[in-house]
Amino acid sequence: SAVISQKPSRDICQRGTSLTIQCQVDSQVTMMFWYRQQPGQSLTLIATANQGSEATYESGFVIDKFPISRPNLTFSTLTVSNMSPEDSSIYLCSGTGQLKETQYFGPGTRLLVL
Amino acid sequence: ILNVEQSPQSLHVQEGDSTNFTCSFPSSNFYALHWYRWETAKSPEALFVMTLNGDEKKKGRISATLNTKEGYSYLYIKGSQPEDSATYLCAFNTGTASKLTFGTGTRLQVTL
C-alpha cells in the first residue's frame, strides 16, 4: 500500500490569486492523478501527472488553469490559477502501481475561494 | 460519457442493522470496479477492487458483489456500527490508464 500526504490541508483564498497544492507519496508509484470534488458533485479527474513531461488533462480542464508538475515518482504539485469562487472544492491526489490495482488517495485539500 | 450511479444518496440506520448500497455502471468496456469508504477530513480508504463477473469480496462485516453483464455492484454492511458512518464511493475503470470515474456516493449514518 501507499501513504499519500497533501499540503495544505485547507485554505481560504481571494479570487484572482493562485494556490499550489503538494502531494507526496511514501513509495514509488507508476501513476499519479489529481481529482476534485465540487460541492454536491462526484470526484472528477482533472489530469494524470506524468513524470518529467506535461500532464494529460481531461476534457474541461486546461494547463493554464491547472498547471501540474511531477519531477519524480513520489511527488507532484497542482496549481489552481486565477481562482474564482467556482474553484471552491476538495482537491485530492492519488497514486497507483499498475492497472486494476488499488488506487490510493491523499486526505484532500479543502479550498474556499472568496 | 461514462455514468456511474449510486443509490441511495443517503441512508440512516440504527446500530446493528444490516444495509446495502447499489452502484450501477456501463457494462461495456468494463475493466475494474472499486469501492471506497470516505470519512470527512480523511483519505478515501480502498475497500475492494473487483474485476471478474460474479466476484464476491469480504472485509470484516463489509462485503461486495459484482455483475459485469448487467452493470451493477452491491456493497453490504452486516451489523452496522457507528464507526461505519461515512460516504461509500464506487468507481469504474475502463482500463484506460487507470483513470477512475466515480459515482456521487452513498452517505451512511449509523446511530446508537
Coordinates of N, CA and C in Angstrom, one line a residue:
Chain A
S1 N 0.8 -1.2 0.0 CA 0.0 0.0 0.0 C 0.9 1.2 0.0
A2 N 0.3 2.4 -0.3 CA 1.0 3.6 -0.3 C 0.3 4.6 0.6
V3 N 1.1 5.4 1.3 CA 0.5 6.5 2.1 C 0.8 7.8 1.4
I4 N -0.3 8.6 1.2 CA -0.2 9.8 0.5 C -0.5 11.0 1.4
S5 N 0.3 12.0 1.4 CA 0.1 13.2 2.1 C -0.1 14.4 1.2
Q6 N -0.8 15.4 1.7 CA -1.1 16.6 0.9 C -0.9 17.8 1.8
K7 N -0.4 18.9 1.1 CA -0.3 20.2 1.8 C -0.7 21.3 0.9
P8 N -1.5 22.3 1.3 CA -2.1 22.4 2.7 C -3.3 21.5 2.8
S9 N -3.8 21.3 4.0 CA -5.0 20.5 4.2 C -6.2 21.3 3.9
R10 N -6.1 22.6 4.1 CA -7.2 23.5 3.7 C -6.7 24.9 3.5
D11 N -7.4 25.8 2.8 CA -7.0 27.1 2.7 C -8.2 28.0 2.2
I12 N -8.2 29.2 2.6 CA -9.2 30.2 2.1 C -8.4 31.2 1.3
C13 N -8.8 31.4 0.1 CA -8.1 32.3 -0.8 C -9.0 33.4 -1.4
Q14 N -8.4 34.4 -1.8 CA -9.1 35.5 -2.5 C -9.1 35.2 -4.0
R15 N -10.2 35.6 -4.6 CA -10.3 35.4 -6.1 C -9.2 36.2 -6.8
G16 N -8.8 35.6 -7.9 CA -7.7 36.1 -8.7 C -6.3 35.6 -8.3
T17 N -6.2 35.0 -7.1 CA -4.9 34.5 -6.6 C -4.7 33.1 -7.1
S18 N -3.5 32.5 -6.8 CA -3.2 31.1 -7.2 C -2.8 30.3 -5.9
L19 N -3.1 29.1 -5.9 CA -2.6 28.2 -4.8 C -2.0 26.9 -5.4
T20 N -0.9 26.6 -4.8 CA -0.2 25.3 -5.2 C -0.3 24.3 -4.1
I21 N -0.8 23.1 -4.5 CA -1.1 22.0 -3.6 C 0.0 21.0 -3.9
Q22 N 0.6 20.5 -2.8 CA 1.7 19.5 -2.9 C 1.2 18.1 -2.5
C23 N 1.7 17.1 -3.2 CA 1.3 15.7 -2.9 C 2.6 14.9 -2.9
Q24 N 2.7 14.2 -1.7 CA 3.9 13.3 -1.5 C 3.5 11.9 -1.2
V25 N 4.1 10.9 -1.9 CA 3.8 9.5 -1.7 C 5.0 8.9 -1.0
D26 N 4.7 7.9 -0.1 CA 5.8 7.4 0.6 C 6.5 6.3 -0.1
S27 N 6.1 5.9 -1.3 CA 6.7 4.9 -2.1 C 6.5 5.2 -3.5
Q28 N 7.3 4.6 -4.4 CA 7.2 4.9 -5.8 C 5.9 4.4 -6.4
V29 N 5.2 5.2 -7.1 CA 4.0 4.7 -7.8 C 4.2 5.0 -9.3
T30 N 3.5 4.2 -10.1 CA 3.7 4.4 -11.5 C 2.9 5.6 -12.0
M31 N 1.7 5.7 -11.5 CA 0.8 6.8 -12.0 C 0.3 7.6 -10.8
M32 N 0.2 8.9 -11.1 CA -0.4 9.9 -10.1 C -1.5 10.7 -10.8
F33 N -2.5 11.0 -10.1 CA -3.7 11.7 -10.6 C -4.1 12.8 -9.7
W34 N -4.8 13.8 -10.3 CA -5.4 14.8 -9.5 C -6.9 14.8 -9.8
Y35 N -7.7 14.9 -8.7 CA -9.1 14.9 -8.8 C -9.6 16.1 -8.0
R36 N -10.9 16.5 -8.3 CA -11.5 17.4 -7.4 C -13.0 17.0 -7.2
Q37 N -13.5 17.5 -6.1 CA -14.9 17.2 -5.8 C -15.5 18.6 -5.4
Q38 N -16.3 19.1 -6.3 CA -17.1 20.3 -6.1 C -18.3 19.9 -5.2
P39 N -18.8 20.9 -4.5 CA -19.9 20.6 -3.5 C -21.1 19.9 -4.2
G40 N -21.5 18.8 -3.6 CA -22.6 18.0 -4.2 C -22.3 17.2 -5.4
Q41 N -21.1 17.2 -5.9 CA -20.7 16.5 -7.1 C -19.8 15.3 -6.8
S42 N -19.6 14.5 -7.8 CA -18.7 13.3 -7.6 C -17.3 13.7 -7.8
L43 N -16.4 12.9 -7.3 CA -15.0 13.1 -7.6 C -14.7 13.0 -9.1
T44 N -14.1 14.1 -9.6 CA -13.8 14.2 -11.0 C -12.4 14.3 -11.3
L45 N -11.9 13.5 -12.3 CA -10.5 13.5 -12.6 C -10.1 14.8 -13.4
I46 N -9.1 15.5 -12.9 CA -8.6 16.7 -13.6 C -7.5 16.3 -14.6
A47 N -6.5 15.5 -14.2 CA -5.4 15.2 -15.1 C -4.6 14.0 -14.5
T48 N -3.8 13.4 -15.4 CA -2.8 12.4 -15.0 C -1.5 13.2 -15.0
A49 N -0.8 13.1 -13.8 CA 0.5 13.7 -13.7 C 1.6 12.8 -14.2
N50 N 2.3 13.2 -15.3 CA 3.3 12.4 -15.9 C 4.7 12.8 -15.4
Q51 N 5.5 11.8 -15.1 CA 6.8 12.2 -14.6 C 7.7 12.8 -15.7
G52 N 8.2 14.0 -15.5 CA 9.1 14.6 -16.4 C 8.5 15.1 -17.7
S53 N 7.2 15.1 -17.8 CA 6.6 15.7 -19.0 C 5.2 16.3 -18.7
E54 N 4.6 16.9 -19.6 CA 3.4 17.6 -19.4 C 2.3 16.6 -19.0
A55 N 1.4 17.1 -18.1 CA 0.3 16.3 -17.6 C -0.7 16.1 -18.7
T56 N -1.5 15.0 -18.6 CA -2.6 14.7 -19.5 C -3.9 15.1 -18.9
Y57 N -4.5 16.1 -19.5 CA -5.7 16.7 -18.9 C -7.0 16.1 -19.5
E58 N -8.0 16.0 -18.6 CA -9.3 15.5 -19.0 C -10.1 16.7 -19.7
S59 N -11.1 16.3 -20.4 CA -12.0 17.3 -21.1 C -12.5 18.3 -20.0
G60 N -12.4 19.5 -20.4 CA -12.9 20.6 -19.5 C -11.8 21.2 -18.6
F61 N -10.7 20.6 -18.6 CA -9.6 21.1 -17.8 C -8.4 21.4 -18.6
V62 N -7.7 22.6 -18.4 CA -6.6 23.1 -19.2 C -5.4 23.4 -18.4
I63 N -4.3 23.3 -19.0 CA -3.0 23.5 -18.3 C -2.8 24.9 -17.8
D64 N -3.4 25.9 -18.5 CA -3.2 27.3 -18.0 C -3.9 27.5 -16.6
K65 N -5.0 26.8 -16.4 CA -5.8 26.9 -15.2 C -5.3 26.0 -14.1
F66 N -4.8 24.8 -14.5 CA -4.4 23.8 -13.5 C -3.0 23.3 -13.9
P67 N -2.0 24.1 -13.9 CA -0.6 23.5 -14.2 C -0.2 22.5 -13.1
I68 N 0.4 21.4 -13.6 CA 0.8 20.3 -12.8 C 2.2 20.0 -13.1
S69 N 3.0 19.6 -12.0 CA 4.3 19.2 -12.2 C 4.5 17.8 -11.5
R70 N 5.4 17.0 -12.0 CA 5.7 15.7 -11.4 C 7.2 15.5 -11.6
P71 N 8.1 16.0 -10.8 CA 9.5 15.9 -11.1 C 10.1 14.5 -10.8
N72 N 9.4 13.7 -10.0 CA 9.9 12.4 -9.7 C 8.7 11.4 -9.5
L73 N 9.0 10.2 -9.1 CA 8.0 9.2 -9.0 C 7.1 9.3 -7.7
T74 N 7.5 10.2 -6.7 CA 6.8 10.3 -5.5 C 6.3 11.6 -5.1
F75 N 6.4 12.6 -6.0 CA 6.0 14.0 -5.7 C 5.3 14.6 -6.9
S76 N 4.2 15.4 -6.6 CA 3.5 16.1 -7.7 C 2.9 17.4 -7.0
T77 N 2.7 18.4 -7.9 CA 2.0 19.6 -7.4 C 0.9 20.0 -8.4
L78 N -0.1 20.5 -7.9 CA -1.2 21.1 -8.7 C -1.4 22.5 -8.3
T79 N -1.4 23.4 -9.3 CA -1.7 24.8 -9.0 C -3.1 25.2 -9.5
V80 N -3.9 25.8 -8.7 CA -5.1 26.3 -9.1 C -4.9 27.8 -9.4
S81 N -5.0 28.2 -10.6 CA -4.6 29.6 -11.0 C -5.8 30.5 -11.2
N82 N -5.5 31.8 -10.9 CA -6.5 32.8 -11.1 C -7.9 32.3 -10.6
M83 N -7.9 32.1 -9.3 CA -9.1 31.4 -8.7 C -10.3 32.2 -8.7
S84 N -11.4 31.6 -8.8 CA -12.8 32.2 -8.7 C -13.5 31.3 -7.7
P85 N -14.7 31.8 -7.2 CA -15.4 31.0 -6.2 C -15.8 29.6 -6.7
E86 N -16.0 29.5 -8.0 CA -16.3 28.2 -8.6 C -15.2 27.1 -8.4
D87 N -14.0 27.6 -8.1 CA -12.9 26.6 -7.8 C -12.9 26.1 -6.4
S88 N -13.9 26.5 -5.6 CA -14.0 26.0 -4.2 C -14.4 24.5 -4.3
S89 N -13.5 23.7 -3.8 CA -13.6 22.3 -4.0 C -12.7 21.6 -3.0
I90 N -12.8 20.2 -2.9 CA -11.8 19.4 -2.3 C -10.9 18.9 -3.5
Y91 N -9.6 19.1 -3.4 CA -8.7 18.6 -4.4 C -7.9 17.4 -3.8
L92 N -7.9 16.3 -4.5 CA -7.2 15.1 -4.0 C -6.2 14.6 -5.0
C93 N -5.1 14.1 -4.5 CA -4.2 13.4 -5.4 C -4.2 11.9 -5.1
S94 N -3.9 11.1 -6.1 CA -3.9 9.7 -5.9 C -2.7 9.1 -6.6
G95 N -2.4 7.8 -6.2 CA -1.3 7.1 -6.9 C -1.7 5.6 -7.0
T96 N -1.1 5.0 -8.0 CA -1.4 3.6 -8.2 C -0.1 2.9 -8.9
G97 N 0.0 1.6 -8.6 CA 1.1 0.9 -9.2 C 0.8 0.6 -10.7
Q98 N -0.1 -0.4 -10.8 CA -0.5 -0.9 -12.1 C -2.0 -0.8 -12.3
L99 N -2.4 -1.1 -13.6 CA -3.8 -1.1 -13.9 C -4.5 -2.2 -13.1
K100 N -5.7 -2.0 -12.7 CA -6.5 -2.9 -11.9 C -6.1 -2.9 -10.4
E101 N -5.0 -2.3 -10.1 CA -4.6 -2.2 -8.7 C -5.3 -1.1 -7.9
T102 N -5.2 -1.3 -6.6 CA -5.8 -0.3 -5.7 C -5.2 1.1 -6.0
Q103 N -6.0 2.1 -6.1 CA -5.6 3.5 -6.2 C -5.7 4.1 -4.8
Y104 N -4.6 4.7 -4.4 CA -4.5 5.3 -3.0 C -4.7 6.8 -3.1
F105 N -5.4 7.3 -2.1 CA -5.7 8.8 -2.2 C -5.1 9.5 -1.0
G106 N -4.7 10.8 -1.2 CA -4.4 11.6 -0.1 C -5.6 12.1 0.6
P107 N -5.5 12.8 1.7 CA -6.6 13.3 2.5 C -7.4 14.5 1.9
G108 N -6.8 15.0 0.9 CA -7.5 16.2 0.2 C -7.1 17.5 0.8
T109 N -7.3 18.5 -0.1 CA -7.1 19.9 0.2 C -8.4 20.6 0.1
R110 N -8.9 21.2 1.1 CA -10.2 21.9 1.1 C -10.0 23.3 0.8
L111 N -10.4 23.8 -0.3 CA -10.2 25.1 -0.8 C -11.5 25.9 -0.9
L112 N -11.5 27.1 -0.3 CA -12.6 28.0 -0.3 C -12.1 29.3 -1.0
V113 N -12.7 29.7 -2.0 CA -12.3 30.9 -2.7 C -13.4 32.0 -2.5
L114 N -13.0 33.1 -1.9 CA -13.9 34.2 -1.6 C -14.0 35.3 -2.7
Chain B
I1 N -19.7 9.6 -22.6 CA -19.6 10.0 -21.2 C -20.0 8.8 -20.3
L2 N -19.1 8.4 -19.4 CA -19.4 7.3 -18.5 C -20.3 7.8 -17.4
N3 N -21.3 7.0 -17.0 CA -22.1 7.4 -16.0 C -22.2 6.4 -14.9
V4 N -21.7 6.7 -13.7 CA -21.7 5.8 -12.6 C -22.8 6.3 -11.6
E5 N -23.7 5.5 -11.3 CA -24.8 6.0 -10.4 C -24.8 5.1 -9.1
Q6 N -25.1 5.8 -8.0 CA -25.1 5.1 -6.7 C -26.5 5.4 -6.0
S7 N -27.0 4.4 -5.4 CA -28.2 4.6 -4.6 C -28.2 3.8 -3.4
P8 N -28.9 4.3 -2.3 CA -29.5 5.6 -2.2 C -28.4 6.7 -2.0
Q9 N -28.8 7.9 -2.1 CA -27.9 9.0 -1.9 C -27.5 9.1 -0.5
S10 N -28.4 8.8 0.4 CA -28.0 8.8 1.9 C -28.9 7.8 2.6
L11 N -28.4 7.4 3.7 CA -29.1 6.3 4.5 C -28.8 6.5 6.0
H12 N -29.8 6.3 6.7 CA -29.7 6.5 8.2 C -30.2 5.2 8.8
V13 N -29.3 4.5 9.5 CA -29.7 3.2 10.1 C -29.4 3.2 11.6
Q14 N -29.9 2.2 12.3 CA -29.6 2.0 13.7 C -28.5 1.0 13.9
E15 N -27.8 1.2 14.9 CA -26.7 0.2 15.2 C -27.2 -1.2 15.2
G16 N -26.5 -2.1 14.6 CA -26.9 -3.5 14.5 C -27.7 -3.8 13.2
D17 N -28.2 -2.8 12.5 CA -28.9 -3.0 11.3 C -28.0 -3.5 10.2
S18 N -28.4 -4.3 9.3 CA -27.6 -4.6 8.1 C -28.2 -3.7 6.9
T19 N -27.3 -3.4 6.0 CA -27.7 -2.5 5.0 C -26.9 -2.8 3.7
N20 N -27.4 -2.3 2.6 CA -26.7 -2.4 1.3 C -26.9 -1.3 0.4
F21 N -25.9 -1.0 -0.5 CA -26.0 0.1 -1.4 C -25.8 -0.5 -2.8
T22 N -26.2 0.3 -3.8 CA -26.0 -0.2 -5.2 C -25.2 0.8 -6.0
C23 N -24.4 0.2 -6.9 CA -23.6 1.0 -7.8 C -23.9 0.5 -9.2
S24 N -24.3 1.4 -10.1 CA -24.6 1.0 -11.5 C -23.6 1.6 -12.4
F25 N -23.1 0.9 -13.4 CA -22.1 1.4 -14.3 C -22.3 0.8 -15.7
P26 N -21.6 1.4 -16.7 CA -21.8 0.9 -18.1 C -21.2 -0.5 -18.1
S27 N -21.9 -1.5 -18.8 CA -21.5 -2.8 -18.8 C -20.5 -3.1 -20.0
S28 N -20.3 -2.1 -20.9 CA -19.4 -2.3 -21.9 C -18.0 -1.7 -21.5
N29 N -17.0 -2.3 -22.1 CA -15.6 -1.8 -21.8 C -15.3 -1.9 -20.3
F30 N -15.8 -2.9 -19.6 CA -15.5 -3.0 -18.2 C -14.1 -3.5 -17.9
Y31 N -13.5 -2.9 -16.9 CA -12.1 -3.4 -16.5 C -12.0 -3.7 -15.1
A32 N -12.5 -2.7 -14.2 CA -12.5 -3.0 -12.8 C -13.5 -2.0 -12.1
L33 N -13.9 -2.5 -10.9 CA -14.9 -1.7 -10.1 C -14.3 -1.5 -8.7
H34 N -14.2 -0.3 -8.3 CA -13.5 0.0 -7.0 C -14.6 0.5 -6.0
W35 N -14.5 0.1 -4.7 CA -15.3 0.6 -3.6 C -14.4 1.3 -2.7
Y36 N -14.8 2.5 -2.2 CA -14.0 3.3 -1.2 C -15.0 3.7 -0.1
R37 N -14.3 3.9 1.1 CA -15.0 4.4 2.2 C -14.3 5.7 2.6
W38 N -15.1 6.8 2.7 CA -14.5 8.1 2.8 C -15.1 8.8 4.0
E39 N -14.3 9.0 5.0 CA -14.7 9.8 6.2 C -14.2 11.2 6.0
T40 N -15.0 12.2 6.6 CA -14.6 13.6 6.5 C -13.2 13.8 7.0
A41 N -12.5 14.6 6.2 CA -11.1 15.1 6.6 C -10.1 13.9 6.5
K42 N -10.5 12.8 6.0 CA -9.5 11.7 5.9 C -9.4 11.2 4.4
S43 N -8.4 10.4 4.2 CA -8.2 9.9 2.8 C -9.3 8.9 2.5
P44 N -9.8 8.8 1.3 CA -10.7 7.7 0.9 C -10.0 6.4 1.1
E45 N -10.6 5.5 1.8 CA -10.0 4.2 2.1 C -10.5 3.1 1.1
A46 N -9.5 2.5 0.5 CA -9.9 1.5 -0.5 C -10.4 0.3 0.2
L47 N -11.6 -0.2 -0.2 CA -12.2 -1.4 0.3 C -12.0 -2.6 -0.6
F48 N -12.4 -2.5 -1.8 CA -12.3 -3.6 -2.8 C -12.0 -3.1 -4.2
V49 N -11.3 -4.0 -4.9 CA -11.1 -3.8 -6.3 C -11.7 -5.1 -6.9
M50 N -12.7 -5.0 -7.8 CA -13.3 -6.2 -8.3 C -13.2 -6.2 -9.8
T51 N -12.9 -7.3 -10.4 CA -12.6 -7.4 -11.8 C -13.4 -8.4 -12.6
L52 N -13.8 -9.5 -11.9 CA -14.5 -10.6 -12.6 C -15.9 -10.7 -12.4
N53 N -16.7 -11.0 -13.4 CA -18.2 -11.1 -13.2 C -18.4 -12.2 -12.2
G54 N -19.3 -11.9 -11.2 CA -19.6 -12.9 -10.1 C -18.6 -12.8 -8.9
D55 N -17.7 -11.9 -9.0 CA -16.7 -11.7 -7.9 C -17.5 -11.4 -6.6
E56 N -17.1 -12.0 -5.5 CA -17.6 -11.6 -4.2 C -16.4 -11.4 -3.3
K57 N -16.4 -10.3 -2.6 CA -15.2 -10.0 -1.7 C -15.7 -9.6 -0.4
K58 N -14.9 -9.9 0.6 CA -15.4 -9.6 2.0 C -14.2 -9.0 2.8
K59 N -14.5 -8.1 3.7 CA -13.5 -7.5 4.6 C -14.3 -7.2 5.9
G60 N -14.1 -8.1 6.8 CA -14.8 -8.0 8.1 C -16.3 -8.1 7.9
R61 N -17.0 -7.0 8.3 CA -18.5 -7.1 8.2 C -19.0 -6.5 6.8
I62 N -18.0 -6.1 6.0 CA -18.4 -5.5 4.7 C -18.1 -6.5 3.6
S63 N -19.0 -6.6 2.7 CA -18.8 -7.5 1.5 C -19.4 -6.8 0.3
A64 N -19.0 -7.3 -0.9 CA -19.4 -6.7 -2.1 C -19.5 -7.8 -3.2
T65 N -20.5 -7.6 -4.1 CA -20.6 -8.5 -5.2 C -20.6 -7.7 -6.5
L66 N -20.3 -8.4 -7.6 CA -20.1 -7.7 -8.9 C -20.9 -8.5 -10.0
N67 N -21.6 -7.8 -10.8 CA -22.3 -8.3 -12.0 C -21.9 -7.4 -13.2
T68 N -20.9 -7.8 -14.0 CA -20.4 -7.0 -15.1 C -21.4 -7.1 -16.3
K69 N -22.1 -8.2 -16.4 CA -23.0 -8.3 -17.6 C -24.1 -7.3 -17.5
E70 N -24.7 -7.1 -16.3 CA -25.8 -6.2 -16.2 C -25.3 -4.8 -15.6
G71 N -24.1 -4.7 -15.2 CA -23.5 -3.4 -14.8 C -24.0 -2.9 -13.5
Y72 N -23.8 -3.8 -12.4 CA -24.1 -3.3 -11.1 C -23.2 -4.1 -10.1
S73 N -23.0 -3.4 -8.9 CA -22.3 -4.0 -7.8 C -23.1 -3.6 -6.5
Y74 N -23.1 -4.5 -5.6 CA -23.7 -4.2 -4.3 C -22.7 -4.2 -3.2
L75 N -22.8 -3.3 -2.3 CA -22.0 -3.3 -1.1 C -22.9 -3.6 0.1
Y76 N -22.5 -4.6 0.9 CA -23.3 -4.9 2.1 C -22.5 -4.6 3.4
I77 N -23.2 -4.1 4.4 CA -22.6 -4.0 5.7 C -23.5 -4.7 6.7
K78 N -22.9 -5.7 7.4 CA -23.7 -6.5 8.3 C -23.5 -6.0 9.7
G79 N -24.6 -5.8 10.5 CA -24.5 -5.3 11.8 C -23.8 -4.0 11.9
S80 N -24.4 -3.0 11.3 CA -23.8 -1.6 11.2 C -23.4 -1.1 12.6
Q81 N -22.2 -0.4 12.6 CA -21.7 0.2 13.9 C -21.6 1.7 13.6
P82 N -21.6 2.5 14.6 CA -21.4 4.0 14.4 C -20.1 4.3 13.6
E83 N -19.1 3.5 13.8 CA -17.8 3.8 13.1 C -17.9 3.5 11.6
D84 N -19.0 2.9 11.2 CA -19.2 2.7 9.7 C -19.8 3.9 9.1
S85 N -20.1 4.9 9.9 CA -20.7 6.2 9.3 C -19.6 6.8 8.4
A86 N -19.9 7.0 7.1 CA -19.0 7.5 6.1 C -19.8 7.6 4.8
T87 N -19.1 8.2 3.8 CA -19.6 8.1 2.5 C -18.9 7.0 1.7
Y88 N -19.7 6.1 1.1 CA -19.2 5.0 0.3 C -19.3 5.3 -1.2
L89 N -18.1 5.2 -1.8 CA -18.0 5.6 -3.2 C -17.7 4.4 -4.0
C90 N -18.3 4.3 -5.2 CA -17.8 3.3 -6.1 C -17.2 4.0 -7.3
A91 N -16.3 3.4 -8.0 CA -15.6 4.0 -9.1 C -15.3 2.9 -10.2
F92 N -15.5 3.3 -11.4 CA -15.5 2.4 -12.6 C -14.2 2.7 -13.4
N93 N -13.6 1.6 -13.8 CA -12.3 1.8 -14.6 C -12.5 1.0 -15.9
T94 N -12.3 1.8 -17.0 CA -12.4 1.1 -18.3 C -11.1 0.5 -18.8
G95 N -10.1 0.7 -18.0 CA -8.8 0.2 -18.4 C -8.0 1.2 -19.1
T96 N -8.5 2.4 -19.3 CA -7.7 3.5 -19.9 C -6.8 4.1 -18.9
A97 N -5.6 3.7 -18.8 CA -4.6 4.3 -18.0 C -5.0 4.5 -16.5
S98 N -5.8 3.5 -16.0 CA -6.2 3.5 -14.6 C -7.1 4.7 -14.2
K99 N -7.6 5.4 -15.1 CA -8.5 6.5 -14.7 C -9.8 6.0 -14.2
L100 N -10.2 6.6 -13.1 CA -11.5 6.2 -12.4 C -12.6 7.2 -12.6
T101 N -13.8 6.7 -12.9 CA -15.0 7.5 -12.9 C -15.8 7.2 -11.7
F102 N -16.1 8.2 -10.9 CA -16.7 8.0 -9.6 C -18.2 8.2 -9.6
G103 N -19.0 7.5 -8.8 CA -20.3 7.9 -8.5 C -20.4 9.0 -7.5
T104 N -21.5 9.5 -7.1 CA -21.6 10.6 -6.2 C -21.6 10.1 -4.7
G105 N -21.7 8.8 -4.6 CA -21.6 8.2 -3.2 C -22.9 8.0 -2.5
T106 N -22.8 7.2 -1.5 CA -23.9 6.9 -0.6 C -23.4 7.3 0.8
R107 N -24.1 8.3 1.4 CA -23.7 8.8 2.8 C -24.5 7.9 3.8
L108 N -23.7 7.2 4.6 CA -24.3 6.3 5.6 C -24.1 7.0 7.0
Q109 N -25.2 7.0 7.8 CA -25.1 7.4 9.2 C -25.7 6.3 10.0
V110 N -24.9 5.9 11.0 CA -25.3 4.8 11.9 C -25.4 5.4 13.3
T111 N -26.6 5.3 13.9 CA -26.8 5.9 15.2 C -27.1 4.8 16.2
L112 N -26.8 5.1 17.5 CA -27.0 4.2 18.6 C -28.5 3.9 18.8

